[in-house]
Tab-separated table of C-alpha atoms in Angstrom:
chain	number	residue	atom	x	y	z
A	585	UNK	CA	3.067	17.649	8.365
A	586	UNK	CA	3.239	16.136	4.893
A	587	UNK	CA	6.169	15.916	2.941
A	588	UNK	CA	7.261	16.033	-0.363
A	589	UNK	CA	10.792	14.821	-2.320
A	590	UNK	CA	12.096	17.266	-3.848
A	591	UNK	CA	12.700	17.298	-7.337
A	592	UNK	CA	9.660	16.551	-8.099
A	593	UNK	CA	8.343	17.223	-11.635
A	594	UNK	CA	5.396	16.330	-13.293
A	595	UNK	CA	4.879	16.159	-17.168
A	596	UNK	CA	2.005	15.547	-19.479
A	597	UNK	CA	2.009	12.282	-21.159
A	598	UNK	CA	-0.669	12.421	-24.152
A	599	UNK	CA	0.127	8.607	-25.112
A	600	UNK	CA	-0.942	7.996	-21.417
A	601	UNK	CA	-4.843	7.175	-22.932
A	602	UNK	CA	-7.209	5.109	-20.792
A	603	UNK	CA	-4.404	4.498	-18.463
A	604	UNK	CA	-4.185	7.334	-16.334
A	605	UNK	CA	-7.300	8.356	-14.271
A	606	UNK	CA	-8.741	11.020	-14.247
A	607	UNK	CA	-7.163	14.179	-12.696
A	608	UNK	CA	-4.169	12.639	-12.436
A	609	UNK	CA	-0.566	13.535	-14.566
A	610	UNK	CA	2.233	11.409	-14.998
A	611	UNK	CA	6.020	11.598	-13.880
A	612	UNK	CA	8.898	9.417	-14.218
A	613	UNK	CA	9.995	10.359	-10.391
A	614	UNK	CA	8.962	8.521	-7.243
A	615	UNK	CA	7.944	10.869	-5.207
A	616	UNK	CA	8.260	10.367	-1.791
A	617	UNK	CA	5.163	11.601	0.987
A	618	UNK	CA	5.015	11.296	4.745
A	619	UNK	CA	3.497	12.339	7.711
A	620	UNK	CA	6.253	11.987	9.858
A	621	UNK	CA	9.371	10.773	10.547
A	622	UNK	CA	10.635	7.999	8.368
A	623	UNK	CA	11.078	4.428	10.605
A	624	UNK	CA	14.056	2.348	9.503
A	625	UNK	CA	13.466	-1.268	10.869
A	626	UNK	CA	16.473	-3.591	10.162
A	627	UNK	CA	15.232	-6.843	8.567
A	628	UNK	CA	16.478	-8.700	11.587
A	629	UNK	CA	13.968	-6.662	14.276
A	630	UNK	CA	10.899	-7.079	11.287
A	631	UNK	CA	7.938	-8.935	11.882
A	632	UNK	CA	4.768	-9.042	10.213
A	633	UNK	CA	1.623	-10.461	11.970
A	634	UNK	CA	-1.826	-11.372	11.045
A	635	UNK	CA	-4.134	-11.269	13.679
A	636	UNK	CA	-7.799	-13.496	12.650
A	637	UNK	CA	-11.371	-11.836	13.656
A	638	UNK	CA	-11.077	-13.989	16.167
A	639	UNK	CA	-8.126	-13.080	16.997
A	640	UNK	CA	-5.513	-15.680	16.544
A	641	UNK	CA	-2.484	-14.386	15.327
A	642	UNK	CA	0.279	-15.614	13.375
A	643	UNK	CA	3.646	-13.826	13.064
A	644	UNK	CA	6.312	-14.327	10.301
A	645	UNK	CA	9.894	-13.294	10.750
A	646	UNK	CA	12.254	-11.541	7.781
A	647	UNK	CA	13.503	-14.884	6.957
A	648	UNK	CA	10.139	-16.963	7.170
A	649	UNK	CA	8.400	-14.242	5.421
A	650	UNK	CA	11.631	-14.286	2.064
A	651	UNK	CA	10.298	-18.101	2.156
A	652	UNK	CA	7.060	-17.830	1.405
A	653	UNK	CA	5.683	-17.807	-2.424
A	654	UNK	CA	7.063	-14.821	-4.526
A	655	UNK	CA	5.303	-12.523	-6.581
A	656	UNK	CA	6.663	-10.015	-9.360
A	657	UNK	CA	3.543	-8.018	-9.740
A	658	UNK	CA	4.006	-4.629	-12.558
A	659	UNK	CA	1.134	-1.946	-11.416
A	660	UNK	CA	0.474	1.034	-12.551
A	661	UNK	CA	0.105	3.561	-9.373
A	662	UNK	CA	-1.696	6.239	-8.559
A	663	UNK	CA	-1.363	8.616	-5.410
A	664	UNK	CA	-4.195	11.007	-4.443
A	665	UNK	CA	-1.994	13.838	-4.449
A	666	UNK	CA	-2.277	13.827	-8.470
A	667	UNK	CA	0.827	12.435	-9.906
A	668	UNK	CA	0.868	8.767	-11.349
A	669	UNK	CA	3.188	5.985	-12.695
A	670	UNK	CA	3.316	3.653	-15.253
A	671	UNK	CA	4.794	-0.051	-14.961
A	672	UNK	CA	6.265	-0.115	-11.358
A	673	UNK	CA	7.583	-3.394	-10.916
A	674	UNK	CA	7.652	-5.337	-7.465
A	675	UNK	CA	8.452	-8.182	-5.387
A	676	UNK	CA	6.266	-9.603	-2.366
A	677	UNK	CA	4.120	-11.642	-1.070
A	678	UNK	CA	0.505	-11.984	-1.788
A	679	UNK	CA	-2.092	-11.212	0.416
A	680	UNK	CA	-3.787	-14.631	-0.580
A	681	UNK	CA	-0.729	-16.234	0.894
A	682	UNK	CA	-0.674	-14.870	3.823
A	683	UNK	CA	-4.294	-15.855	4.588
A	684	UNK	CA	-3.506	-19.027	3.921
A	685	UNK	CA	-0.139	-19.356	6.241
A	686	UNK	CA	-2.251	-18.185	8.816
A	687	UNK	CA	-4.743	-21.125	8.594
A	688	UNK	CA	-7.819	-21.728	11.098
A	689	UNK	CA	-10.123	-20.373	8.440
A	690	UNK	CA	-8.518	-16.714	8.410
A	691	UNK	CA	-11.046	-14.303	6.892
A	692	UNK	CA	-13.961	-16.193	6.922
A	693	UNK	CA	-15.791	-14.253	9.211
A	694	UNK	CA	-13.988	-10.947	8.345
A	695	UNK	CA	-15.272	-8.756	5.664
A	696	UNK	CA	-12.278	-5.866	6.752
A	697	UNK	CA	-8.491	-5.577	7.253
A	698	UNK	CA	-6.338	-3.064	8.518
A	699	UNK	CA	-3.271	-2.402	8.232
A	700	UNK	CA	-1.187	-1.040	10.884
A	701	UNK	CA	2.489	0.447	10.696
A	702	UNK	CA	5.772	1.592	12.326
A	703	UNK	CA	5.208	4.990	13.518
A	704	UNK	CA	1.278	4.609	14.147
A	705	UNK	CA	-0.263	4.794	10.936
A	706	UNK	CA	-3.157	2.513	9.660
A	707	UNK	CA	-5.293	2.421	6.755
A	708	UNK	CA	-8.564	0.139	6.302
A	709	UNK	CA	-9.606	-1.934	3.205
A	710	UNK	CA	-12.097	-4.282	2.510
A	711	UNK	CA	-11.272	-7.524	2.615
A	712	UNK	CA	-12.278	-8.457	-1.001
A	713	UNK	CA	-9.652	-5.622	-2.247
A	714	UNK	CA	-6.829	-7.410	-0.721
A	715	UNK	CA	-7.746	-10.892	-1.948
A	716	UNK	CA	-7.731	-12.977	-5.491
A	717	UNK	CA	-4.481	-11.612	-6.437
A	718	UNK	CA	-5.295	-7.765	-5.649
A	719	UNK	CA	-2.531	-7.059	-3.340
A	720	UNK	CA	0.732	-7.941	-1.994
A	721	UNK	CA	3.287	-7.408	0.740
A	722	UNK	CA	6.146	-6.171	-1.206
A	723	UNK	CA	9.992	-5.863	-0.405
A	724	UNK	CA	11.263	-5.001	-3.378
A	725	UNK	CA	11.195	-2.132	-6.078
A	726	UNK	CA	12.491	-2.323	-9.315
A	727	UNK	CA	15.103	-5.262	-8.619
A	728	UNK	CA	16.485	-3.325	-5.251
A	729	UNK	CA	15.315	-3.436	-1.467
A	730	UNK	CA	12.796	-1.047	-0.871
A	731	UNK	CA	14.628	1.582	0.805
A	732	UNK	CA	13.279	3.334	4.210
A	733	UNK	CA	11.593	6.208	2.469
A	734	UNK	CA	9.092	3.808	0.200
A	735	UNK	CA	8.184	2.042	3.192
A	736	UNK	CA	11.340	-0.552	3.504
A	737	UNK	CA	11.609	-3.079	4.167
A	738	UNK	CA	8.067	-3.780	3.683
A	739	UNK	CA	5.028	-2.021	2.791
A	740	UNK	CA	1.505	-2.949	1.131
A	741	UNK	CA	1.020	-2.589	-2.386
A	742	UNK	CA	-2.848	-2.144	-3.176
A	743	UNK	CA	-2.491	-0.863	-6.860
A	744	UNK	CA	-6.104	-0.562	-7.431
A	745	UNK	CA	-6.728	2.004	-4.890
A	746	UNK	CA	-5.093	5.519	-4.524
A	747	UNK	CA	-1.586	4.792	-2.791
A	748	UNK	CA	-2.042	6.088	0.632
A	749	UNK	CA	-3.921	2.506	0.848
A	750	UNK	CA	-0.848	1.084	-0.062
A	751	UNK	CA	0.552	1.260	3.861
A	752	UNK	CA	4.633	1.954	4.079
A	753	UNK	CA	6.209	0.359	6.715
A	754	UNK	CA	3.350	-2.166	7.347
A	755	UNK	CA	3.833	-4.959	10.830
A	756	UNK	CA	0.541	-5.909	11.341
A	757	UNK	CA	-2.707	-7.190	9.347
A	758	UNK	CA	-5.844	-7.097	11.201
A	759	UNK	CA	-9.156	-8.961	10.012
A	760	UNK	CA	-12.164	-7.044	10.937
A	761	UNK	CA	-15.746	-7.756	10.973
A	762	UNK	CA	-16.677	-4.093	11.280
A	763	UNK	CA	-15.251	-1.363	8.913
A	764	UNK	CA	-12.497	0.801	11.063
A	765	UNK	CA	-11.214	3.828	9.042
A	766	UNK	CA	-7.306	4.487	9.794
A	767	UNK	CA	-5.214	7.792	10.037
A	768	UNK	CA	-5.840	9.173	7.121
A	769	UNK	CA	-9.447	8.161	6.596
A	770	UNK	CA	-10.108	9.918	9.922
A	771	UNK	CA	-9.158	12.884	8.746
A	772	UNK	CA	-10.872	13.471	5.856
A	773	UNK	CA	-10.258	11.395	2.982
A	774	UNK	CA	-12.101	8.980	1.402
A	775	UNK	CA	-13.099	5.836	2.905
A	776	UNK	CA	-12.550	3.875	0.016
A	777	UNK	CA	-10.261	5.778	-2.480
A	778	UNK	CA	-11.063	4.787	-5.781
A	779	UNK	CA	-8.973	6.639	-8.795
A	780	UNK	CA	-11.279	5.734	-11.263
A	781	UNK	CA	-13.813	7.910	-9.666
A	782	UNK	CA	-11.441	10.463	-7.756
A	783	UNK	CA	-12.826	9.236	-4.450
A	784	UNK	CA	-9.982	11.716	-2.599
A	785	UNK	CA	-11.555	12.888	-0.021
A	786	UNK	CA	-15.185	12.518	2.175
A	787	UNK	CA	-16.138	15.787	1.093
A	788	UNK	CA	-15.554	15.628	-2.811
C-alpha cells in the first residue's frame, strides 16, 4: 500500500509559468511515497552493480563509488502523483560515468536499463534517457545524506521523467536489449512517464 508523509500541503504557485507541467501544483515539502517498508542499508553493506547485455558485471563499493567523478546537478522534479518542485539540488554520480567504469563497451548493444532496488522494486528506462548527462546516481540532497526515506543512501535521479523513474534505494543497473517494464509499469502506469505529456498511466 502506498504511502504518503504527512504534512503534506500543496499550494498554487502562479509565477511557476512554463515550468511546471501540466496537471501538476507545486509545494515546498518533500513528500515522501512508498510501497512498502522503507530499507535502511548502512553505507558499509552498499553496493551498486552494473551488469552489461552481455552480462559482465562490475560492482562498486560505498567508498569506490564517493571516488568516482561528482556531480551537483539542480532539477526541477515532478512525481506522478501531482505535486512538483522547483530547484532540488543533488550530489551523485552520473550515469555516463558509470558506463564508462564498467568498460568492455557497456551499452553498446543495449538500448534498455533497469534498475533494480532493496526491497524488490525495479523500474525500466531507455537507455538514451539515462545517458549524455540525463541522469545520475545521487547520495546527497540539499548538502545532507539522503536519508532512508528518499531512497538513502542512494537512489536514481531521472529528472526528466515523472519520479517513480527515479528508483530509491537503487543496487543494481541492468543493460537490456529488450524493453522489461518494472513494478510499477506492470501495474498500470505508463511505460515511459513523460510529464510534459502526463504519460501517468497505460490507460490515460
Amino acid at each position: 500500500m502506498n504511502t504518503f508523509s504527512p504534512g503534506f500541503h500543496r499550494r498554487a504557485d502562479r509565477a511557476a509559468g512554463d515550468r511546471l507541467p501540466p496537471g501538476q501544483y507545486l509545494t515546498d515539502d518533500f513528500p515522501v511515497l512508498s510501497a512498502g517498508p522503507t530499507p535502511r542499508t548502512g553505507r558499509d553493506d552498499w553496493t551498486l552493480s552494473l551488469v552489461t547485455e552481455t552480462g559482465d558485471r562490475r560492482t562498486w563499493t560505498w567508498a569506490e563509488f564517493m571516488d568516482l567523478p561528482q556531480d551537483r546537478p539542480t532539477a526541477d522534479i515532478h512525481c506522478v502523483t501531482r505535486w512538483s518542485k522547483f530547484d532540488t539540488v543533488w550530489t551523485g554520480v552520473s550515469l555516463d560515468t558509470l558506463l564508462d567504469g564498467a568498460g568492455g563497451g557497456a551499452g553498446a548493444r543495449a538500448a534498455h536499463l533497469l534498475a533494480v532496488c532493496d526491497g524488490g522494486y525495479t523500474t525500466n528506462v531507455p537507455l538514451a534517457d539515462v545517458t549524455g548527462g540525463r541522469a545520475w546516481i545521487a547520495h546527497t540532497y540539499g548538502d545532507r545524506p539522503l536519508p532512508p526515506e528518499h531512497g538513502g543512501p542512494a537512489r536514481l535521479l531521472i529528472p526528466h521523467l515523472y519520479f517513480w523513474k527515479s528508483a530509491k534505494w537503487v543496487r543494481e543497473l541492468r543493460l537490456l536489449t529488450e524493453d522489461r517494464p518494472g513494478f510499477w509499469e506492470t501495474a498500470g502506469y505508463h511505460n515511459y512517464g513523460d510529464p510534459w505529456r502526463e504519460q501517468r498511466y497505460t490507460w490515460s
